[in-house]
CSV table of C-alpha atoms and ligand atoms in Angstrom, one decimal:
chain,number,residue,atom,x,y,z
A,51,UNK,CA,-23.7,0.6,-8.0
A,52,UNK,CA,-21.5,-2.3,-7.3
A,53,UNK,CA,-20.2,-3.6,-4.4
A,54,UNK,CA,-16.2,-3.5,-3.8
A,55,UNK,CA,-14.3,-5.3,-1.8
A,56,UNK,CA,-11.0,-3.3,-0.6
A,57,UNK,CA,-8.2,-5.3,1.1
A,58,UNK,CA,-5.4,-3.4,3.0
A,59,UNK,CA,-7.9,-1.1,3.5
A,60,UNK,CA,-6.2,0.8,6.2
A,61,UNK,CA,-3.1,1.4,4.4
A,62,UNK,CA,-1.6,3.9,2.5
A,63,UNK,CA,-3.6,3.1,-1.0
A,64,UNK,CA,-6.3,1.4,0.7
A,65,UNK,CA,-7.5,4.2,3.4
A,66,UNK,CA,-7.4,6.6,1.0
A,67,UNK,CA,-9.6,4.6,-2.3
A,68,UNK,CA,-12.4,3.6,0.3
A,69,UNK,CA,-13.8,7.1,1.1
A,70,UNK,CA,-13.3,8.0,-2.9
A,71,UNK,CA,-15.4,5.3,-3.7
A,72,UNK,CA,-18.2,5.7,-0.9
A,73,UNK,CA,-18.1,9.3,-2.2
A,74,UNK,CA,-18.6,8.2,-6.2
A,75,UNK,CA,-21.8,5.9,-4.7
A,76,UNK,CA,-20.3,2.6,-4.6
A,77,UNK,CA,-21.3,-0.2,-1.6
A,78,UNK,CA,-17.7,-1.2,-0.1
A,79,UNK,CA,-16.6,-3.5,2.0
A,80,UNK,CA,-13.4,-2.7,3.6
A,81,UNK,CA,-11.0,-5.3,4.9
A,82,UNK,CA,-8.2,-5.6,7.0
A,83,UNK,CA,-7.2,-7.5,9.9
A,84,UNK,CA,-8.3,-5.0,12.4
A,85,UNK,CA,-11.3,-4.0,10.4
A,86,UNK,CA,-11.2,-0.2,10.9
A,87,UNK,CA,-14.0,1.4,10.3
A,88,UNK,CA,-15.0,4.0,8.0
A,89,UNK,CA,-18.1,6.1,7.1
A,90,UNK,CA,-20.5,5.0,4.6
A,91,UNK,CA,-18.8,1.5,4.2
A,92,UNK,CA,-19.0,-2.0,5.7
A,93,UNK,CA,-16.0,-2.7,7.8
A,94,UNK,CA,-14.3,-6.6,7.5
A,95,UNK,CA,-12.0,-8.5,9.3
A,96,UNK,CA,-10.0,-10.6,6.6
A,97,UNK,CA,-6.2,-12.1,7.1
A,98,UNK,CA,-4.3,-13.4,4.5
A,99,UNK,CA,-2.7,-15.8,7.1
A,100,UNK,CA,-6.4,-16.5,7.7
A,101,UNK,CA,-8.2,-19.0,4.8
A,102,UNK,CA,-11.0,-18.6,6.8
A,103,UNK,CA,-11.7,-15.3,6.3
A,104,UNK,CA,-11.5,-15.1,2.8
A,105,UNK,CA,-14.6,-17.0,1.8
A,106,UNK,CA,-16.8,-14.4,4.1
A,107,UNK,CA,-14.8,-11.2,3.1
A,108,UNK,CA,-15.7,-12.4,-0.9
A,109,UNK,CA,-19.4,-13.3,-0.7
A,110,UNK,CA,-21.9,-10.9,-2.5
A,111,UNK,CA,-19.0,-9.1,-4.5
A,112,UNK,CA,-18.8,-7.7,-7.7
A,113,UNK,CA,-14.9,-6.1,-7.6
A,114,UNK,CA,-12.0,-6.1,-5.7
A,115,UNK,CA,-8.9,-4.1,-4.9
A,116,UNK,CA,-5.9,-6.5,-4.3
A,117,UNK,CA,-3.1,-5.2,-3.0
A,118,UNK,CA,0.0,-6.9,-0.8
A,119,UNK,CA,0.6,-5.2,2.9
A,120,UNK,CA,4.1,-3.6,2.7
A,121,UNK,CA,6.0,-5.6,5.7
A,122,UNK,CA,5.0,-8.8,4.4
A,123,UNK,CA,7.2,-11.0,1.8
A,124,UNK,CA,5.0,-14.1,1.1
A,125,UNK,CA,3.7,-12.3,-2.0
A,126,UNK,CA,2.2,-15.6,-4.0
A,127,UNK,CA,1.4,-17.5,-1.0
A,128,UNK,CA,-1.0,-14.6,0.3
A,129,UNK,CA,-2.5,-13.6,-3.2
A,130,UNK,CA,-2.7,-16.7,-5.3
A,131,UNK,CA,-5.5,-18.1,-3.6
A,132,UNK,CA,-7.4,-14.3,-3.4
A,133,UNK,CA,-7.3,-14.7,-7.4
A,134,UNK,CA,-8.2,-18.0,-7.0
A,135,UNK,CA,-11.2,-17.4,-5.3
A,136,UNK,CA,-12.3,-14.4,-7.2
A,137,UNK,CA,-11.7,-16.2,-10.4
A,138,UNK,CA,-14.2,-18.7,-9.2
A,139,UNK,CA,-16.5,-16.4,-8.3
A,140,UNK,CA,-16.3,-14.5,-11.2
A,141,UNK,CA,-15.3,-11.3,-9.2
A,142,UNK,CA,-13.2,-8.4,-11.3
A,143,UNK,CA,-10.2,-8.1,-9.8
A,144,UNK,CA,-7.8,-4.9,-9.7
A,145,UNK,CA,-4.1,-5.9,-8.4
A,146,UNK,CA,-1.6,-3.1,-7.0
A,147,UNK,CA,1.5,-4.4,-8.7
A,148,UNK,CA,4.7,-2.7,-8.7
A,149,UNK,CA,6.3,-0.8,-11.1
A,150,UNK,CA,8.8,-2.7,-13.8
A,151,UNK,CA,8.1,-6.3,-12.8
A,152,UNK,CA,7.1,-6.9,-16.2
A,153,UNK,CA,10.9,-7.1,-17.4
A,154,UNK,CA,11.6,-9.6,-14.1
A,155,UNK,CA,9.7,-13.4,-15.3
A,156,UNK,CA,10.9,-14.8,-11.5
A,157,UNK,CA,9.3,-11.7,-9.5
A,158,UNK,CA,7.0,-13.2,-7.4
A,159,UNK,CA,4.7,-10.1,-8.3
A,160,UNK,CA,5.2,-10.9,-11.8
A,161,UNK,CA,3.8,-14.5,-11.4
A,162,UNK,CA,0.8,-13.3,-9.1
A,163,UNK,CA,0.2,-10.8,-12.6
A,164,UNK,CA,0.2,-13.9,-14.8
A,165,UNK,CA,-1.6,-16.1,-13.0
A,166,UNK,CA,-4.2,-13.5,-12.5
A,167,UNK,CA,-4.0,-12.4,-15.8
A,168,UNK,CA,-4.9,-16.2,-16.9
A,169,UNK,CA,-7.4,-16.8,-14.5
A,170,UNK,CA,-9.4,-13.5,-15.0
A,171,UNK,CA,-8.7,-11.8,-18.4
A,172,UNK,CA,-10.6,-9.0,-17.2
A,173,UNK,CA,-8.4,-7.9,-14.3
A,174,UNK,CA,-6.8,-4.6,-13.9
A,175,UNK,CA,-2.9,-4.0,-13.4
A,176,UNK,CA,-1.9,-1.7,-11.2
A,177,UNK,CA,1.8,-0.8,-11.6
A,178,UNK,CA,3.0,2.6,-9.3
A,179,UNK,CA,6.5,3.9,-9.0
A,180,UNK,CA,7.7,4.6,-5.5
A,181,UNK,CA,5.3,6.1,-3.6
A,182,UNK,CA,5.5,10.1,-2.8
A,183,UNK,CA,4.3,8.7,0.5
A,184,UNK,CA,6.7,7.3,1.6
A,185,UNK,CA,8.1,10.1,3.0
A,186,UNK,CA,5.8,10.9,5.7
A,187,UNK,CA,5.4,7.0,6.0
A,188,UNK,CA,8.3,4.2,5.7
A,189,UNK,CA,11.0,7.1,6.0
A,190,UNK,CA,8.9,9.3,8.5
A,191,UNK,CA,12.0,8.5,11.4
A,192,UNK,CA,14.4,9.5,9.0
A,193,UNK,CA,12.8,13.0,7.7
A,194,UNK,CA,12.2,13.7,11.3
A,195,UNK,CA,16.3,13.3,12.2
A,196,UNK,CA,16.8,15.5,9.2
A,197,UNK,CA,18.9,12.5,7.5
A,198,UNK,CA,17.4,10.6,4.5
A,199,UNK,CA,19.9,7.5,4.1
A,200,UNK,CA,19.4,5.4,1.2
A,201,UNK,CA,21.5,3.3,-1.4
A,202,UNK,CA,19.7,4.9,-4.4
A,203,UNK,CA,22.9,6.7,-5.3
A,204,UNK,CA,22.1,9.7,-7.9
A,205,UNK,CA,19.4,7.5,-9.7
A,206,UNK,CA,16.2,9.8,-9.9
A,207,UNK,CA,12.1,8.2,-9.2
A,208,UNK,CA,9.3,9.5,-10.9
A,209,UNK,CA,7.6,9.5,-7.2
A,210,UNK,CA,3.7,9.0,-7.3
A,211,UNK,CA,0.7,10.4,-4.8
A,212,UNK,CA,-0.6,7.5,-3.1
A,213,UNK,CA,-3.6,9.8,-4.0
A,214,UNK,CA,-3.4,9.3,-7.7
A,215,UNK,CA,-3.0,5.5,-7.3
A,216,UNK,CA,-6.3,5.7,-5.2
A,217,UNK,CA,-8.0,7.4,-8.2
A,218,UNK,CA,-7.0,5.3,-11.1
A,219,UNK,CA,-8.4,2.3,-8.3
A,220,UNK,CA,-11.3,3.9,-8.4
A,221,UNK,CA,-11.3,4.6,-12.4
A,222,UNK,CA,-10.0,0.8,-13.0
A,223,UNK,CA,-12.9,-0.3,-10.3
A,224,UNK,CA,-16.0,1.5,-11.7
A,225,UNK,CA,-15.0,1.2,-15.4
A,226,UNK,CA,-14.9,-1.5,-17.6
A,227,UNK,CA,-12.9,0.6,-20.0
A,228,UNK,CA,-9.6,-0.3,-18.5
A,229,UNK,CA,-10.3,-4.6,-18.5
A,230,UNK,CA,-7.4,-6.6,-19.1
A,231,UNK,CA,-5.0,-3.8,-19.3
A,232,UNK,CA,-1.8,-2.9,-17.1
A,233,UNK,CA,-1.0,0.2,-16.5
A,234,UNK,CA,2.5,2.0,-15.1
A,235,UNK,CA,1.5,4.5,-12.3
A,236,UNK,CA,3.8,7.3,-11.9
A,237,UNK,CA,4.4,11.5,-10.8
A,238,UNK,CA,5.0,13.4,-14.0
A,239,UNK,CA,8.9,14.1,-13.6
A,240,UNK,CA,11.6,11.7,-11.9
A,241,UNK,CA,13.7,13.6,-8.9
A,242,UNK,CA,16.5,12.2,-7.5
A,243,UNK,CA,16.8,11.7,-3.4
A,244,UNK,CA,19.0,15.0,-3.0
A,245,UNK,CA,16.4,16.7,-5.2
A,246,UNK,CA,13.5,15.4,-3.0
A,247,UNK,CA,15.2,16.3,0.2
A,248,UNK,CA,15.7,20.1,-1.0
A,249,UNK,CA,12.1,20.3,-1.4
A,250,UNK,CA,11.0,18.5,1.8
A,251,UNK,CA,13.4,21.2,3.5
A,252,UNK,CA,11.4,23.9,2.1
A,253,UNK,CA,8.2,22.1,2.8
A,254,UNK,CA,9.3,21.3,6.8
A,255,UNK,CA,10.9,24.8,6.9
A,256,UNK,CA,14.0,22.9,7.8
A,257,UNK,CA,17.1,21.2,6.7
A,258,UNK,CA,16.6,17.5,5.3
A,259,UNK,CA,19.5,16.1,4.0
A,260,UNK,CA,19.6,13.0,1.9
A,261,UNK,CA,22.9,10.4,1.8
A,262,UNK,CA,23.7,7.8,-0.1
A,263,UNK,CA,25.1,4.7,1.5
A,264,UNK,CA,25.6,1.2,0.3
A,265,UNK,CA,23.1,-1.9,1.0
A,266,UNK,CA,24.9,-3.2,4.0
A,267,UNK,CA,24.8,-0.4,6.0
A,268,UNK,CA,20.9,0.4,4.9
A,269,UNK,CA,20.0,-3.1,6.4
A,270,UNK,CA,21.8,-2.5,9.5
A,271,UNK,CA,20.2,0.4,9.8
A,272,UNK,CA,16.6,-1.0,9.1
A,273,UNK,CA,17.6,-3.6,11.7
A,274,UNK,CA,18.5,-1.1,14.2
A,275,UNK,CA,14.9,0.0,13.7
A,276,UNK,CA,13.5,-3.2,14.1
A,277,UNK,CA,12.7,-3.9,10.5
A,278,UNK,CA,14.0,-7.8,9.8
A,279,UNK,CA,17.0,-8.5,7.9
A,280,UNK,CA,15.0,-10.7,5.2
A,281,UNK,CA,12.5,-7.1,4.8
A,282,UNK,CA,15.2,-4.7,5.0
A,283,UNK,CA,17.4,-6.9,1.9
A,284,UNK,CA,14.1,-7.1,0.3
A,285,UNK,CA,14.0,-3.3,0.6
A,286,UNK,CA,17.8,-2.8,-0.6
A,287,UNK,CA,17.4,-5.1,-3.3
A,288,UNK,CA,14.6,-2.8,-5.0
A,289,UNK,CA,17.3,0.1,-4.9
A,290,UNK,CA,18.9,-1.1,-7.6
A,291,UNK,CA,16.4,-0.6,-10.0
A,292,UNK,CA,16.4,3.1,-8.7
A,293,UNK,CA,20.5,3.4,-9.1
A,294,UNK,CA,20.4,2.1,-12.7
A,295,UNK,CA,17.7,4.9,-13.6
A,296,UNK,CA,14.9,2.4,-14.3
A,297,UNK,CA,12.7,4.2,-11.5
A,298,UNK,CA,12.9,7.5,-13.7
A,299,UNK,CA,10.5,6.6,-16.1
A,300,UNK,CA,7.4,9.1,-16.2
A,301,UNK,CA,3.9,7.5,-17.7
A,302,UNK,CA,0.8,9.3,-18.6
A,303,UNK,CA,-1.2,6.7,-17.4
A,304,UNK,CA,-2.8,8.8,-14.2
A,305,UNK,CA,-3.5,11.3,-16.5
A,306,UNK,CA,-5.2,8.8,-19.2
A,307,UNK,CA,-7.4,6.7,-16.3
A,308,UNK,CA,-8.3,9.7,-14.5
A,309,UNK,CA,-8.7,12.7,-16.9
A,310,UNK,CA,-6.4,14.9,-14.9
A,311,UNK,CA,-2.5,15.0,-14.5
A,312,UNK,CA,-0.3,13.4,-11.9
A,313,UNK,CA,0.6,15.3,-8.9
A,314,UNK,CA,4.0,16.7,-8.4
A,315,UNK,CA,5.9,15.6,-5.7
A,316,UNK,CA,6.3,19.6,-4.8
A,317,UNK,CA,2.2,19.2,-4.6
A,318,UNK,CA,2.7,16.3,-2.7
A,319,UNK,CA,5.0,17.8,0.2
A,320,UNK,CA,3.4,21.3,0.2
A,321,UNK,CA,-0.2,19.3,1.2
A,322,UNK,CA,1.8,16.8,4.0
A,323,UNK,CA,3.9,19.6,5.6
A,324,UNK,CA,2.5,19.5,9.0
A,325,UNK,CA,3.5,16.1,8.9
A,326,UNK,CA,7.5,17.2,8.1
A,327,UNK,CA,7.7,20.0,10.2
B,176,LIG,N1,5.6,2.0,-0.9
B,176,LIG,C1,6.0,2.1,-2.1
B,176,LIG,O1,6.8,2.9,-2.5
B,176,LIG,C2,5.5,1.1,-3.1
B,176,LIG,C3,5.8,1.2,-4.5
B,176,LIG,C4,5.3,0.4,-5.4
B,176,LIG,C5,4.5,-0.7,-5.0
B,176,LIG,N2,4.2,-0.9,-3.7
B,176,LIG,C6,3.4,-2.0,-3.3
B,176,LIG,O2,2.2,-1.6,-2.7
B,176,LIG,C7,1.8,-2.6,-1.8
B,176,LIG,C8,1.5,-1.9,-0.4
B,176,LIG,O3,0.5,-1.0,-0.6
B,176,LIG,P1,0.1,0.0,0.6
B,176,LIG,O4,1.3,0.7,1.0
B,176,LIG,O5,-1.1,0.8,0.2
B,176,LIG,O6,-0.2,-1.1,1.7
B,176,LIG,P2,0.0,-1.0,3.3
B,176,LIG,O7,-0.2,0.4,3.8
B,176,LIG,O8,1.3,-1.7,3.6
B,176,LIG,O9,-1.2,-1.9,3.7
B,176,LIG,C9,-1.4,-2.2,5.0
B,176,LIG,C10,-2.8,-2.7,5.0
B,176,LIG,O10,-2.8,-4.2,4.9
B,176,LIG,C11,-3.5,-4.7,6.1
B,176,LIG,N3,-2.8,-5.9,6.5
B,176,LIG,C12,-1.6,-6.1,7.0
B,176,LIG,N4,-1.3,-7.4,7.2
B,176,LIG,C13,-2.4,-8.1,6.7
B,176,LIG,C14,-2.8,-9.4,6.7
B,176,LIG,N5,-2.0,-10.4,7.1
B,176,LIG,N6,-4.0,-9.7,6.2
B,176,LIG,C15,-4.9,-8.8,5.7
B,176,LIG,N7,-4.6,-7.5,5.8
B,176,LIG,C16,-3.4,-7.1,6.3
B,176,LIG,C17,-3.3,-3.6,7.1
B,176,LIG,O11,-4.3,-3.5,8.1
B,176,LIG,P3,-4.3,-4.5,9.4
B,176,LIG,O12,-3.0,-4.3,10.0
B,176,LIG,O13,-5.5,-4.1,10.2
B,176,LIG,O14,-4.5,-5.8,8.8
B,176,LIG,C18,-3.5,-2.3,6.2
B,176,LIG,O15,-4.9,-2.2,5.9
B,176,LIG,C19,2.9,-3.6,-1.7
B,176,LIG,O16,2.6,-4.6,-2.6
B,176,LIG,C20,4.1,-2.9,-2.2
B,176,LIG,O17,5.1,-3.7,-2.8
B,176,LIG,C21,4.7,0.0,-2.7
């Protein structure tokens, strides 16, 4: 039994790789700003805007799951100094990276993966394709108004379960068979958004449409949500990968960490239907 320190723990990943590890025995300490609780584990208040925090939320760990909250964009000034501090203390170290920053040297996720990679040659990469999730989570307003607007063109994503992210954590946390390697997370076939839309229709019981549109109008929209301008070209920017087909790769990694396949993204809308309907 170690103990595990999860950050984001509320999120997507995050909420759903602290019960699977309470379940599989391990002591966990799960951290967020808000600290939400959750059975069987220790709850933590840690910020990454917060230095303070950090020193607290690390003490008496053996591993920890590093992953960057979605809405924020200071990527190396919020994990650098989490690797640097685990590094010191010796701590294993699991990062959620993203998917193809390998072939981008000035991705600021890319440089976190180096440094890390320096500093603790025993760390874990992490790299998913979009998440399935998504869908009942950053695009949730847009399912429910039937309309899925995006500039990914007809390029197709290999679209993971933020469950199967959650259980390679857990394999890459608990094992020490997967040290110092980085693995591409990803479902096992690539679907393009009009393809996705069909089967969220027949998973809501309703029509979802999907449209493509260009970046300008996608920010505009984002902004019309409420989502800043600097987030929403952030968000744009990474639909370029997806319209030059380099989201459409499919790994076997899930299946090689965990022992048992990816999920579908059929699987993946027939279990969240209530949430389309
Ligand atoms: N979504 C995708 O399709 C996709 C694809 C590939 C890679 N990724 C990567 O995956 C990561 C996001 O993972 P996720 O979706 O599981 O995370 P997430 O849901 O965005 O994580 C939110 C978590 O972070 C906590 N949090 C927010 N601000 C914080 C702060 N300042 N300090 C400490 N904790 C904070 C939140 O709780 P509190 O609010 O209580 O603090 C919550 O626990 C990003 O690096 C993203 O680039 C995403």
């Amino acid at each position: 039994m170690q103990n595990i320190l999860v950050l984001g723990a509320s999120g997507t990943v995050g909420s759903l790789l602290v019960p699977a590890l309470v379940a599989a025995g391990q002591r966990v300490r799960a951290a967020s700003r808000h600290a939400r609780p959750f059975a069987g584990a220790e709850a933590a208040r840690f910020d990454f805007a917060d230095p303070a925090t950090l020193g607290p939320a690390l003490d008496g760990i053996d591993s920890l799951y590093l992953l960057m909250p979605a809405d924020n964009l200071q990527v190396e000034q919020y994990l650098l100094p989490v690797i640097a501090a685990a590094a010191a203390r010796g701590v294993k170290t699991v990062l959620q990276s993203v998917m193809g920053v390998e072939h981008e040297p000035q991705n600021p996720y890319r440089q976190v993966e180096l440094a890390m990679q320096r500093a603790l040659p025993s760390a874990v990469v992490l790299r998913p394709n979009w998440f399935a999730d998504n869908f009942h989570g950053m695009w949730a307003p847009a399912v429910a108004q039937g309309v899925i607007a995006l500039p990914a063109g007809t390029g197709a994503s290999s679209f993971i379960d933020a469950r199967d992210i959650a259980a390679c954590a857990l394999a890459a946390l608990t094992s020490t068979r997967f040290n110092g390697q980085a693995f591409t997370l990803t479902g096992p076939q690539a679907l393009d958004y009009g393809a996705a839309a069909a089967l969220l229709s027949q998973a809501a019981g309703r029509r979802i449409v999907y449209q493509a549109i260009d970046d300008a109008r996608f920010v505009a929209n984002l902004q019309a949500a409420g989502v800043p301008a600097d987030h929403g070209r952030m968000l744009a920017g990474l639909f370029a990968a997806v319209r030059a087909g380099q989201t459409a790769q499919v790994s076997d990694a899930v299946e090689r960490m965990t022992g048992r396949p990816a999920r579908t993204l059929a699987q993946y809308m027939a279990d969240h239907a209530g949430a389309f309907r």
